[in-house]
Coordinates of N, CA and C in Angstrom, one line a residue:
X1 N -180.3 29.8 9.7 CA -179.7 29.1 8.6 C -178.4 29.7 8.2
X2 N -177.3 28.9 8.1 CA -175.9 29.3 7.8 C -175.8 29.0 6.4
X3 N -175.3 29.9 5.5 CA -174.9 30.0 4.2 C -172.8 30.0 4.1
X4 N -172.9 28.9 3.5 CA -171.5 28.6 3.3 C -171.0 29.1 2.2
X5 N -169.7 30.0 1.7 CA -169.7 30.7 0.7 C -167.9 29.6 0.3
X6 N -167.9 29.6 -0.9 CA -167.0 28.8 -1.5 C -166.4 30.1 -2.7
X7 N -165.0 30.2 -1.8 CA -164.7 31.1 -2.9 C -164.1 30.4 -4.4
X8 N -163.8 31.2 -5.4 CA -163.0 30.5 -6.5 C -161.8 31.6 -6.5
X9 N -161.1 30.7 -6.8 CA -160.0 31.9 -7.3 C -160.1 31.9 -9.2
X10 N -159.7 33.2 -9.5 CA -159.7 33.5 -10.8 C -158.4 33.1 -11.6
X11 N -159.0 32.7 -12.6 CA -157.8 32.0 -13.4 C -156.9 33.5 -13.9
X12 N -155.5 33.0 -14.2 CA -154.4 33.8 -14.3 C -154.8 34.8 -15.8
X13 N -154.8 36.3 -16.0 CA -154.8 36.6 -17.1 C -153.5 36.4 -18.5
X14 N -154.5 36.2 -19.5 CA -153.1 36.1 -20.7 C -151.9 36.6 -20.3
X15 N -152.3 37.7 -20.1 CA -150.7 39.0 -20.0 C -149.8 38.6 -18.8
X16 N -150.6 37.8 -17.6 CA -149.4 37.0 -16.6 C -149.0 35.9 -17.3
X17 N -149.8 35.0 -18.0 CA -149.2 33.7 -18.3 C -148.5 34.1 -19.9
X18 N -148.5 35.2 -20.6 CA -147.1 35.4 -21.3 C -145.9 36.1 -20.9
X19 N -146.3 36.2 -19.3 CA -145.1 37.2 -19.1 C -144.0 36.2 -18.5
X20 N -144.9 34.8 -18.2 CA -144.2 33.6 -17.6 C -143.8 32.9 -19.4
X21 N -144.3 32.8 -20.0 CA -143.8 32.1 -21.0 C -142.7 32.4 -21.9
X22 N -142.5 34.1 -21.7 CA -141.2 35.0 -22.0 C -140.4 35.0 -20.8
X23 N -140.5 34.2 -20.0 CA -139.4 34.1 -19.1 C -138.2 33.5 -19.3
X24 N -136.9 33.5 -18.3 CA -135.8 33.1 -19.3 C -135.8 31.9 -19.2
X25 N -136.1 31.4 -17.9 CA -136.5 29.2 -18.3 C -137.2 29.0 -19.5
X26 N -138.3 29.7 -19.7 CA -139.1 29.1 -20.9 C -138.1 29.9 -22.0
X27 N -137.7 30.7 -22.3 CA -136.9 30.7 -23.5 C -135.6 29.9 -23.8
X28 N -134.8 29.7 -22.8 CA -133.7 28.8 -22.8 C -134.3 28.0 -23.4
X29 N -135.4 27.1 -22.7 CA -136.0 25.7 -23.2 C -136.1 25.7 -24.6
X30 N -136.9 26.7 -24.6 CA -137.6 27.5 -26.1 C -135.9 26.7 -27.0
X31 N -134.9 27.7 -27.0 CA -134.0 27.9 -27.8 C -133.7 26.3 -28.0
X32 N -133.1 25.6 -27.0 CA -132.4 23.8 -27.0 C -134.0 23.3 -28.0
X33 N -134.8 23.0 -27.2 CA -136.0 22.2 -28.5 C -136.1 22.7 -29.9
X34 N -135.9 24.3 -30.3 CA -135.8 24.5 -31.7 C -134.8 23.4 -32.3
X35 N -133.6 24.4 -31.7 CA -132.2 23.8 -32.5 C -132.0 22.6 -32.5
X36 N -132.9 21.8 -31.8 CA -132.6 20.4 -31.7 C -133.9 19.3 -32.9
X37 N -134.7 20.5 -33.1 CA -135.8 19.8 -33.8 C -135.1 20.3 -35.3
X38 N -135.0 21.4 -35.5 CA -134.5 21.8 -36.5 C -133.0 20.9 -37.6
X39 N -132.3 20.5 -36.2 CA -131.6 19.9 -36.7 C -131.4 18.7 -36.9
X40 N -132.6 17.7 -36.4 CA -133.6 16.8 -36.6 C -133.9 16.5 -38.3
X41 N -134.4 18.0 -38.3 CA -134.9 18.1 -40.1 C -134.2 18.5 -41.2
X42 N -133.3 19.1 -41.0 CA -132.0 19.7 -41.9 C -131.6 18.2 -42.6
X43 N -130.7 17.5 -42.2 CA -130.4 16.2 -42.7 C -131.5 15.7 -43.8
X44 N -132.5 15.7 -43.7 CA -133.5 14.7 -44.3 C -133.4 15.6 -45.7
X45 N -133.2 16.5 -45.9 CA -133.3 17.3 -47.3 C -131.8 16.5 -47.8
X46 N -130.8 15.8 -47.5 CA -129.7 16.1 -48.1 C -129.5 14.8 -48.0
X47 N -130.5 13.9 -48.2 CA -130.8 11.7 -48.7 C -130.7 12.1 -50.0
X48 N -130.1 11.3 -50.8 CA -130.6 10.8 -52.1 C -131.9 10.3 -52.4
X49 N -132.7 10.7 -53.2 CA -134.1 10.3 -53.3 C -135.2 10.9 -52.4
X50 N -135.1 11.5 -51.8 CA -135.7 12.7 -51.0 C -135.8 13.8 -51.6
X51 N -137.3 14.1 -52.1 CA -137.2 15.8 -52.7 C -138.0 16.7 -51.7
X52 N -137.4 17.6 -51.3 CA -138.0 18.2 -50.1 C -139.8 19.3 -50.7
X53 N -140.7 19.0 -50.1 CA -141.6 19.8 -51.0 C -142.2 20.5 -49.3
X54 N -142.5 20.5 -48.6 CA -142.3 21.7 -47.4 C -142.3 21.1 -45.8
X55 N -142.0 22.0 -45.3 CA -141.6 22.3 -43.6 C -142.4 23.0 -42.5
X56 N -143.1 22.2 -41.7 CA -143.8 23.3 -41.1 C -142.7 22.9 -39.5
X57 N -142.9 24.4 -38.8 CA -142.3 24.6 -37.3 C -143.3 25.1 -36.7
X58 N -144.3 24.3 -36.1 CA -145.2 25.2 -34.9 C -144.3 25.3 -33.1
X59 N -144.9 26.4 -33.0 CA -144.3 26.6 -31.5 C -145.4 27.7 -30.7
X60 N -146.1 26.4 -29.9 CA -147.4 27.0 -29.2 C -147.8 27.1 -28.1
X61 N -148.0 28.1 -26.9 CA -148.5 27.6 -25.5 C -150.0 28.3 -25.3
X62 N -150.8 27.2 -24.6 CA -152.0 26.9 -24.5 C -152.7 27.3 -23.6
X63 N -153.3 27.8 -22.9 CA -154.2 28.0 -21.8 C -154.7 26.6 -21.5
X64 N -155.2 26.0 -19.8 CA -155.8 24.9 -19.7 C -157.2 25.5 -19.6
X65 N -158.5 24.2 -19.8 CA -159.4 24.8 -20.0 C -159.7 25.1 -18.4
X66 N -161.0 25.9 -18.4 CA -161.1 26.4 -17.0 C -162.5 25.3 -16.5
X67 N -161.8 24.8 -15.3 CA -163.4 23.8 -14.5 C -164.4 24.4 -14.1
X68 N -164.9 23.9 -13.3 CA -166.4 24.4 -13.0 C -166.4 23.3 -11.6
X69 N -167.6 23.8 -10.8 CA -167.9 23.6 -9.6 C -168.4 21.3 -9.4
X70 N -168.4 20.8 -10.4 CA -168.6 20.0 -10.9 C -167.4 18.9 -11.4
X71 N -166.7 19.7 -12.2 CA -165.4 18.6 -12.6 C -164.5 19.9 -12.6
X72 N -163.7 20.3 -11.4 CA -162.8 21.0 -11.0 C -161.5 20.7 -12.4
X73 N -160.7 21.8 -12.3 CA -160.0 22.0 -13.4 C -158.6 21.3 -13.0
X74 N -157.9 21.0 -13.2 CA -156.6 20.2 -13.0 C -155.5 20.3 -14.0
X75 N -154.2 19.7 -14.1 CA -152.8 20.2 -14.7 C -152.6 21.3 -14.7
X76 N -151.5 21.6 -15.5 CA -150.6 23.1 -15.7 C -152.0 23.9 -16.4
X77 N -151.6 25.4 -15.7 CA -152.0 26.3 -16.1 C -151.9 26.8 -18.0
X78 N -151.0 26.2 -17.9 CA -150.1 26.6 -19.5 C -149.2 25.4 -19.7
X79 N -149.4 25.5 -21.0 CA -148.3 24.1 -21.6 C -147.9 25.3 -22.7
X80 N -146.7 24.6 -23.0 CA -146.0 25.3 -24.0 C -145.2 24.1 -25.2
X81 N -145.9 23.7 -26.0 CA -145.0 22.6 -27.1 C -144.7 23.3 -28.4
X82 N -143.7 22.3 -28.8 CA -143.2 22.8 -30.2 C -143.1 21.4 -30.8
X83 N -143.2 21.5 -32.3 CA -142.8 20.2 -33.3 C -142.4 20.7 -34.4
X84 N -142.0 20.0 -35.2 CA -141.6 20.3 -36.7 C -142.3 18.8 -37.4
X85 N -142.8 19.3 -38.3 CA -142.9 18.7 -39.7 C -142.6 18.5 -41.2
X86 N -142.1 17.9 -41.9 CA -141.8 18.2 -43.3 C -142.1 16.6 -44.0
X87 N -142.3 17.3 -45.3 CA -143.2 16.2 -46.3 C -141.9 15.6 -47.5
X88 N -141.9 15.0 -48.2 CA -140.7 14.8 -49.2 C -141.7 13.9 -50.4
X89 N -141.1 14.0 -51.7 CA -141.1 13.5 -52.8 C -140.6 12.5 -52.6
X90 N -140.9 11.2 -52.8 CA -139.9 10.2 -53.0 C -139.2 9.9 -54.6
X91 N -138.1 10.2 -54.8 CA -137.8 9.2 -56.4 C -137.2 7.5 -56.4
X92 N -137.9 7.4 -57.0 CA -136.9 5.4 -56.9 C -137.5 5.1 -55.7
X93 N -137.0 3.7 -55.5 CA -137.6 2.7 -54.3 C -138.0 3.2 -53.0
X94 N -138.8 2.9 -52.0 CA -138.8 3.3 -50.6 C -137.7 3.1 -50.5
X95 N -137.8 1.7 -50.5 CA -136.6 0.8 -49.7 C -135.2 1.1 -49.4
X96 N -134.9 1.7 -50.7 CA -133.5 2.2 -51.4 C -133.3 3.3 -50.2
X97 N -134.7 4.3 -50.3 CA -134.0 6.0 -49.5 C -134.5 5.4 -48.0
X98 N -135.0 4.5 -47.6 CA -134.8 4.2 -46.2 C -133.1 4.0 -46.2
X99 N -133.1 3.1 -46.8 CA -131.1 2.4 -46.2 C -130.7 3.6 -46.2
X100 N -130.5 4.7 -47.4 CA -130.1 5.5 -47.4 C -130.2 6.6 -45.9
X101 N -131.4 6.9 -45.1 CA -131.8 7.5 -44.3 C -130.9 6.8 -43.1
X102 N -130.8 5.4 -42.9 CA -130.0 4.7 -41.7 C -128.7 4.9 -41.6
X103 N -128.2 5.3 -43.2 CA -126.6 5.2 -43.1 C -126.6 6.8 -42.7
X104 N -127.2 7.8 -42.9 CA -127.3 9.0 -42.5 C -126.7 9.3 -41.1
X105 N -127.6 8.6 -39.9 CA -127.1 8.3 -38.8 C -128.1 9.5 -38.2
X106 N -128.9 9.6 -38.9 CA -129.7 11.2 -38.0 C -130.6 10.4 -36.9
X107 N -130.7 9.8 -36.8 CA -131.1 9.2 -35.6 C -131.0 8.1 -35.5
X108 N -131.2 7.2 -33.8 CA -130.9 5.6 -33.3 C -132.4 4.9 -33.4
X109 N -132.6 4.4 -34.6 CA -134.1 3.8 -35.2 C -134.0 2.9 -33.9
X110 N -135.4 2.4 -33.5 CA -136.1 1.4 -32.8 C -135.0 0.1 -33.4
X111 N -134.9 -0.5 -32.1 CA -134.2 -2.0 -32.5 C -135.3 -3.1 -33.1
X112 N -134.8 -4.2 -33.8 CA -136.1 -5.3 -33.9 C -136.0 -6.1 -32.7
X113 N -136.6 -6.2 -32.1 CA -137.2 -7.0 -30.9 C -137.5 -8.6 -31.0
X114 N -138.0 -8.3 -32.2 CA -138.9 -9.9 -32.4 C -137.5 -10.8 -33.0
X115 N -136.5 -10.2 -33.7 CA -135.5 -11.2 -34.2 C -136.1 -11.4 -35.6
X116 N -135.1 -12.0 -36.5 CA -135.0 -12.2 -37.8 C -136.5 -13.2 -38.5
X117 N -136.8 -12.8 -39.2 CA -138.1 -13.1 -39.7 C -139.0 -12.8 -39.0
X118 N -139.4 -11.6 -38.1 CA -140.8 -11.4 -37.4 C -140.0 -9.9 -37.0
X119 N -139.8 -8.9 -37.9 CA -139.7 -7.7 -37.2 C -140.4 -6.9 -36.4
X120 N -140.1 -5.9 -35.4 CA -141.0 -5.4 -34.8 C -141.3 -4.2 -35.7
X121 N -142.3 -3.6 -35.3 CA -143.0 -2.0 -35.4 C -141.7 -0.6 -35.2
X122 N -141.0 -0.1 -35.6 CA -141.0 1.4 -35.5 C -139.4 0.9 -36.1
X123 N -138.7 -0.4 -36.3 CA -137.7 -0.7 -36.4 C -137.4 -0.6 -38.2
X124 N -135.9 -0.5 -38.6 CA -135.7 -0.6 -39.6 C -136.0 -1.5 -40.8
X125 N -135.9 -2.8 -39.8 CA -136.4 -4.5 -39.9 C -137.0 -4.4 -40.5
X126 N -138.5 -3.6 -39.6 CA -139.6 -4.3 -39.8 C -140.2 -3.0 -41.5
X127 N -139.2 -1.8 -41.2 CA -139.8 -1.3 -42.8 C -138.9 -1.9 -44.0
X128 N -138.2 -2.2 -43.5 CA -138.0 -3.0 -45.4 C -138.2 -4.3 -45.4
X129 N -138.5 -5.0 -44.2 CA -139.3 -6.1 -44.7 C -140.6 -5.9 -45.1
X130 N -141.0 -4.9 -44.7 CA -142.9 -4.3 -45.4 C -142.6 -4.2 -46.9
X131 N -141.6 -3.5 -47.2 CA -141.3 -3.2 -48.6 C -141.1 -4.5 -49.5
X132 N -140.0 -4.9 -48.7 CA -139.7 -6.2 -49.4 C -141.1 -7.5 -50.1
X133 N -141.5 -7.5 -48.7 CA -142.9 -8.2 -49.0 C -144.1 -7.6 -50.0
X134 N -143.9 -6.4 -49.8 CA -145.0 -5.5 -50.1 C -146.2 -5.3 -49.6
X135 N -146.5 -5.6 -48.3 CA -147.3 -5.3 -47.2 C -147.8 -6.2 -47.2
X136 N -147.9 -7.6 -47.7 CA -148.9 -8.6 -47.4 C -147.8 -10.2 -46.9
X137 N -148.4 -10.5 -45.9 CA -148.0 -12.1 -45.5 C -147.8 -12.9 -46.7
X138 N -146.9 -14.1 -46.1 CA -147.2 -15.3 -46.8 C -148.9 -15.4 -47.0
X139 N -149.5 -15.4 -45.9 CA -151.3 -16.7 -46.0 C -151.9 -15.2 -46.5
X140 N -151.1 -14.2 -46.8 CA -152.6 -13.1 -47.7 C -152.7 -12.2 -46.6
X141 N -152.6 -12.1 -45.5 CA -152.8 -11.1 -44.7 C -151.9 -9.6 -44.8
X142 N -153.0 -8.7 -45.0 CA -152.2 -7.3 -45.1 C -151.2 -7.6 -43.8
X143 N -150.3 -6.5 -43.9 CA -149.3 -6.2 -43.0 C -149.5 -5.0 -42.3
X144 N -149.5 -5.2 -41.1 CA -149.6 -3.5 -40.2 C -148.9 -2.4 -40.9
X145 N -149.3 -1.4 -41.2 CA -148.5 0.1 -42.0 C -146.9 -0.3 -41.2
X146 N -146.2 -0.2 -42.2 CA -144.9 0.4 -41.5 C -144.7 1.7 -40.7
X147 N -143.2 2.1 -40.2 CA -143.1 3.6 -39.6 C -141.9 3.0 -39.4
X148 N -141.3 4.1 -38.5 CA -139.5 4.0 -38.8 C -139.6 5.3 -37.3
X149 N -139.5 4.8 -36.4 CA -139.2 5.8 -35.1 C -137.9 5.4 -33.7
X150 N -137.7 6.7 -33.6 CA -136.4 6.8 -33.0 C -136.4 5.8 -32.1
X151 N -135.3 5.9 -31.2 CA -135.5 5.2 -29.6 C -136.1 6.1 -28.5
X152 N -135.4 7.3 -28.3 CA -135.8 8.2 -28.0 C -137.6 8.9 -28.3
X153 N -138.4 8.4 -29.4 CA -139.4 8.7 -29.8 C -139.5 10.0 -30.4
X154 N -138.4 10.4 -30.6 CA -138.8 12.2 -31.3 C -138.5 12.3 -32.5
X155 N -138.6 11.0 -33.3 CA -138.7 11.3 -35.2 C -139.3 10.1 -35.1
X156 N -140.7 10.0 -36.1 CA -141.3 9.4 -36.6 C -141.2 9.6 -38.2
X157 N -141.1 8.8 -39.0 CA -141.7 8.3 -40.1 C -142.3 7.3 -40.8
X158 N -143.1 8.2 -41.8 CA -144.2 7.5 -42.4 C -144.5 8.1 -43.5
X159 N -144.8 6.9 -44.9 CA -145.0 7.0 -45.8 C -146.0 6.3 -46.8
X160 N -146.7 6.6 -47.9 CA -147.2 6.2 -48.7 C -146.6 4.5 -48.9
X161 N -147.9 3.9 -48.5 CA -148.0 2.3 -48.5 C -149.2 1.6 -49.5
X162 N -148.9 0.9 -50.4 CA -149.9 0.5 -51.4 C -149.4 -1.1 -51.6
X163 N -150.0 -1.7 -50.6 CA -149.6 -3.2 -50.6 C -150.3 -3.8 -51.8
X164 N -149.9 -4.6 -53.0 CA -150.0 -5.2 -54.1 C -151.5 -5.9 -53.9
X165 N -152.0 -5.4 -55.2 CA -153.2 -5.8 -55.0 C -154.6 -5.4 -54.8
X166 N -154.2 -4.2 -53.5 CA -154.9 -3.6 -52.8 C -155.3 -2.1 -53.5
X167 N -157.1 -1.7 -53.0 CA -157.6 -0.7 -53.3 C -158.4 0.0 -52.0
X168 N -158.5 0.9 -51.5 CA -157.1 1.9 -51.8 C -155.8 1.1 -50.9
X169 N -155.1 2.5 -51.0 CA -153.8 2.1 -50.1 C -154.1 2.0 -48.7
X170 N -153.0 1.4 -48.3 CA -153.2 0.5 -46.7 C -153.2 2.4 -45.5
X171 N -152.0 2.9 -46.1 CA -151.8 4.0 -45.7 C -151.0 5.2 -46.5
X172 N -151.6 6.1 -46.8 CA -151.4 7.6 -46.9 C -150.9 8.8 -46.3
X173 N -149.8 9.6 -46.5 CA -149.3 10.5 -46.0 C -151.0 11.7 -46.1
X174 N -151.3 12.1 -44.8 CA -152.3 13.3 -44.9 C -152.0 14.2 -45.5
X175 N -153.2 15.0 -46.0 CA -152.8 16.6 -46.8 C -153.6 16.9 -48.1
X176 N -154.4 17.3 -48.2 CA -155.4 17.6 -49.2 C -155.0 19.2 -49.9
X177 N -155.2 20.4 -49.1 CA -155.0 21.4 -49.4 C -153.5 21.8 -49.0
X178 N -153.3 23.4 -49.4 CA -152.0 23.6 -49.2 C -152.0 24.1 -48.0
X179 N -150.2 23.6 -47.3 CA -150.4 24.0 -45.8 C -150.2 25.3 -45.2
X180 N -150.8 25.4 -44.2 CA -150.6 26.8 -44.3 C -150.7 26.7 -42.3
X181 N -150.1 27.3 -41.7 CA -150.1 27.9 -40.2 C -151.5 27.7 -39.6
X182 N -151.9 27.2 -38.5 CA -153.1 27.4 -37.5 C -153.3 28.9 -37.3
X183 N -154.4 29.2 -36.8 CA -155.0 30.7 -36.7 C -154.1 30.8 -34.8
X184 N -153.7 32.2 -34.7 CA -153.4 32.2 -33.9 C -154.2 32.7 -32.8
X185 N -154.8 31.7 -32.0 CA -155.5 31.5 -30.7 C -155.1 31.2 -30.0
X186 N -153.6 30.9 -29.6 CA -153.1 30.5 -28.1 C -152.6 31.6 -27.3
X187 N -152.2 31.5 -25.9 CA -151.4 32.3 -25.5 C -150.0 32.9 -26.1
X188 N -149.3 32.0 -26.6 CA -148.5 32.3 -27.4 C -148.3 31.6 -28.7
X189 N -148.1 32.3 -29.7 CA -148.2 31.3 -30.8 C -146.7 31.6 -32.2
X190 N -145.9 30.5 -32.5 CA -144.9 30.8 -33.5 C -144.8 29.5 -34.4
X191 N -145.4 30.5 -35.8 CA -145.6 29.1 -37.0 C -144.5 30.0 -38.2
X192 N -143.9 28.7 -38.7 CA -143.4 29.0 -40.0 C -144.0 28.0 -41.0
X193 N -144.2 28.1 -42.2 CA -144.0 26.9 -43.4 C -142.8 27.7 -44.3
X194 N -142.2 26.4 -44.9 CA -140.8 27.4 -45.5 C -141.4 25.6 -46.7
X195 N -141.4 26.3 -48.3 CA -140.8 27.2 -48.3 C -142.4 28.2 -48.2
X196 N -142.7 29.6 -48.7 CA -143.4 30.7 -48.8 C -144.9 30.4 -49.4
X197 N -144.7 29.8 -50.4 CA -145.3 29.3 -50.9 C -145.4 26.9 -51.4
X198 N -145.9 26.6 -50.6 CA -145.5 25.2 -50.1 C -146.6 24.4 -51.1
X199 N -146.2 23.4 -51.8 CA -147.3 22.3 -52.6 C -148.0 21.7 -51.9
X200 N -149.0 21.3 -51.9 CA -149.9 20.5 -51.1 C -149.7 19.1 -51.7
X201 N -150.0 18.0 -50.8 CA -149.4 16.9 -50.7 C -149.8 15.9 -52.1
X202 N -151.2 16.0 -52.5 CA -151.0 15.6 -53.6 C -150.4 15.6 -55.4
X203 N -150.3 17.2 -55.3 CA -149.3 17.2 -55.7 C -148.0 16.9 -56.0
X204 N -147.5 16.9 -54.7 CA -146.4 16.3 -54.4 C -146.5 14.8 -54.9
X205 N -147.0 14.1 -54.2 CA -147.4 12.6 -54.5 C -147.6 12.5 -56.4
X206 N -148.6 13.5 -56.6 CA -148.8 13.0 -58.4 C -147.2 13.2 -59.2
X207 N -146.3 14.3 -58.4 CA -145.2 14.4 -58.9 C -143.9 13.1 -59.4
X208 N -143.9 13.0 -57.7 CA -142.9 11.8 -57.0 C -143.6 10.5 -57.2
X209 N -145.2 10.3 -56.8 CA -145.5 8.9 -56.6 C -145.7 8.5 -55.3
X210 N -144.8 8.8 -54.5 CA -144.3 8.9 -53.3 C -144.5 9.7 -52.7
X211 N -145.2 9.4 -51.1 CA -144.7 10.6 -50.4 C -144.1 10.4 -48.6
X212 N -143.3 10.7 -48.6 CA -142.7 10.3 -47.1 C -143.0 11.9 -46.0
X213 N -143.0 10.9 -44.5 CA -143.5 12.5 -44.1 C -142.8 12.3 -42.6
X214 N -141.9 13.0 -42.4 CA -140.8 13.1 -40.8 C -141.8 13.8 -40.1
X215 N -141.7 13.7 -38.6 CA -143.1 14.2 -37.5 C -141.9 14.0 -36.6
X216 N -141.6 15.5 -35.7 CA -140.1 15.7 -35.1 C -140.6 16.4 -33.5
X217 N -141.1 15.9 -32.3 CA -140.8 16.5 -31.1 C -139.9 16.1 -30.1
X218 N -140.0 17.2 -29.1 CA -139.0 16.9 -28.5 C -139.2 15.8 -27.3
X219 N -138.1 14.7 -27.1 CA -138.1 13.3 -26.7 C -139.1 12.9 -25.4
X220 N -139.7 12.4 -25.1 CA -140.4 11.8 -24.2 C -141.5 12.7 -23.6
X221 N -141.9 13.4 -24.4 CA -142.9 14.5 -23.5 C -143.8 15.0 -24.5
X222 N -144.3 14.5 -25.7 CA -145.4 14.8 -27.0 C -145.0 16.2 -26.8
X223 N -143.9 16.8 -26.9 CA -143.9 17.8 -27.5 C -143.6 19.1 -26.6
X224 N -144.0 18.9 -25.7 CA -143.9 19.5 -24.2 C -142.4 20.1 -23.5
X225 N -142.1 21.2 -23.9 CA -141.1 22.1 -23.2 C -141.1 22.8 -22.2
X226 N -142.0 23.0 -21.6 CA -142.3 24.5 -20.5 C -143.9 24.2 -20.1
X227 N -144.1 24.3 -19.0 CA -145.8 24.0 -17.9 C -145.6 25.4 -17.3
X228 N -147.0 25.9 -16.9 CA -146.5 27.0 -15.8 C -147.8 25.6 -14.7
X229 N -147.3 25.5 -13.4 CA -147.8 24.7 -13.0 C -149.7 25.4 -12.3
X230 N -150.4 24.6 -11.9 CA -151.3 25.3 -11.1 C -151.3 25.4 -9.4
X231 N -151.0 26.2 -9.0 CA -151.2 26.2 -7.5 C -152.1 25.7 -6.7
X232 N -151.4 25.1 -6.3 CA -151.9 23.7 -4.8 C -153.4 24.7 -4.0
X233 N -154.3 24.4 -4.0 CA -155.3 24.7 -3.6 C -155.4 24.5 -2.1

């Protein structure tokens, strides 16, 4: 009787896969995605009718989980993403600090697609006609939440929606407690909230009324800067 022996190879330790994530590809990358997300979020503090109440910057690379003899393990060994987030007060109209946010120029919003009276989804169109309407059709029908996203896809926003009439609201900016950094369990992990001490979102909301919330990665890749790949078996 012949016994067939199937080796495995052992997954890479922490200390190799940060010594690839401190490499100078993955830092260069590192540096362009900050400065570009950051500068993403700078602008949004300096709208009229925008009160900034806080900022998160996570910047994290992951371990993949490890397979088993059954459902073998697959993709990059390590992913490495980064995003930024920040929340705002709103004062006075949505409507008003949207135009305001367009004439800004901080990014190329989604075009309307559908044409005049039927805007599309992520377009400027289609958020102030939500506003305008106030989230419901002519025949009564709520209206899909608005959002307001790039072309490129690396700024989303979204805000506190309470279409006339309605209990509760259609949609809500998340946030119950105050924010605070994930526990650091990845291979590599870099969180700020600025400011030090940051309001938690209802707060904010019982303040303003309002609350708007920018969601910032880098373009076409959820977030994704740097893979260490896995070797071809």
């Amino acid at each position: 009787m012949i016994t067939v022996v199937t080796a495995c190879s052992r997954p890479p330790a922490d200390s190799d896969l940060r010594a690839k994530d401190q490499g100078a590809d993955a830092q260069r990358k590192r540096e362009s995605d900050e400065t570009h997300i950051r500068g993403l979020l700078a602008p949004f503090s300096h709208v009229e009718g925008l009160h900034p109440g806080y900022t998160m910057f996570e910047d994290r690379c992951d371990k993949a989980r490890e397979g088993n003899i059954f459902e073998p393990a697959t993709g990059p060994l390590l992913t490495c993403s980064m995003s930024g987030h920040a929340v705002f007060g709103v004062e006075g109209e949505v409507a008003d600090v949207l135009r305001r946010i367009g004439a800004a120029h901080i990014a190329k919003w989604q075009p309307n697609v559908n044409g005049p009276g039927s805007a599309s989804g992520g377009s400027m169109d289609y958020a102030l006609m939500y506003q305008r309407m106030r989230g419901v059709e002519p025949d009564g029908q709520l209206m899909p939440a608005p959002y307001l996203e790039s072309v490129n896809e690396d700024v989303k926003i979204t805000w506190d929606t309470v279409p006339h009439g309605t209990t509760p609201p259609l949609y809500q900016v998340e946030g119950r407690e105050t924010p605070a950094c994930p526990p650091e369990s990845a291979v590599y992990s870099r969180c700020d909230v600025t400011p030090r001490r940051p309001e938690a979102v209802p707060s904010i909301r019982a303040r303003y009324g309002t609350v708007l919330q920018v969601d910032i990665r880098p373009p076409l890749s959820d977030g994704t800067y740097f893979e260490v790949p896995r070797p071809r078996s």
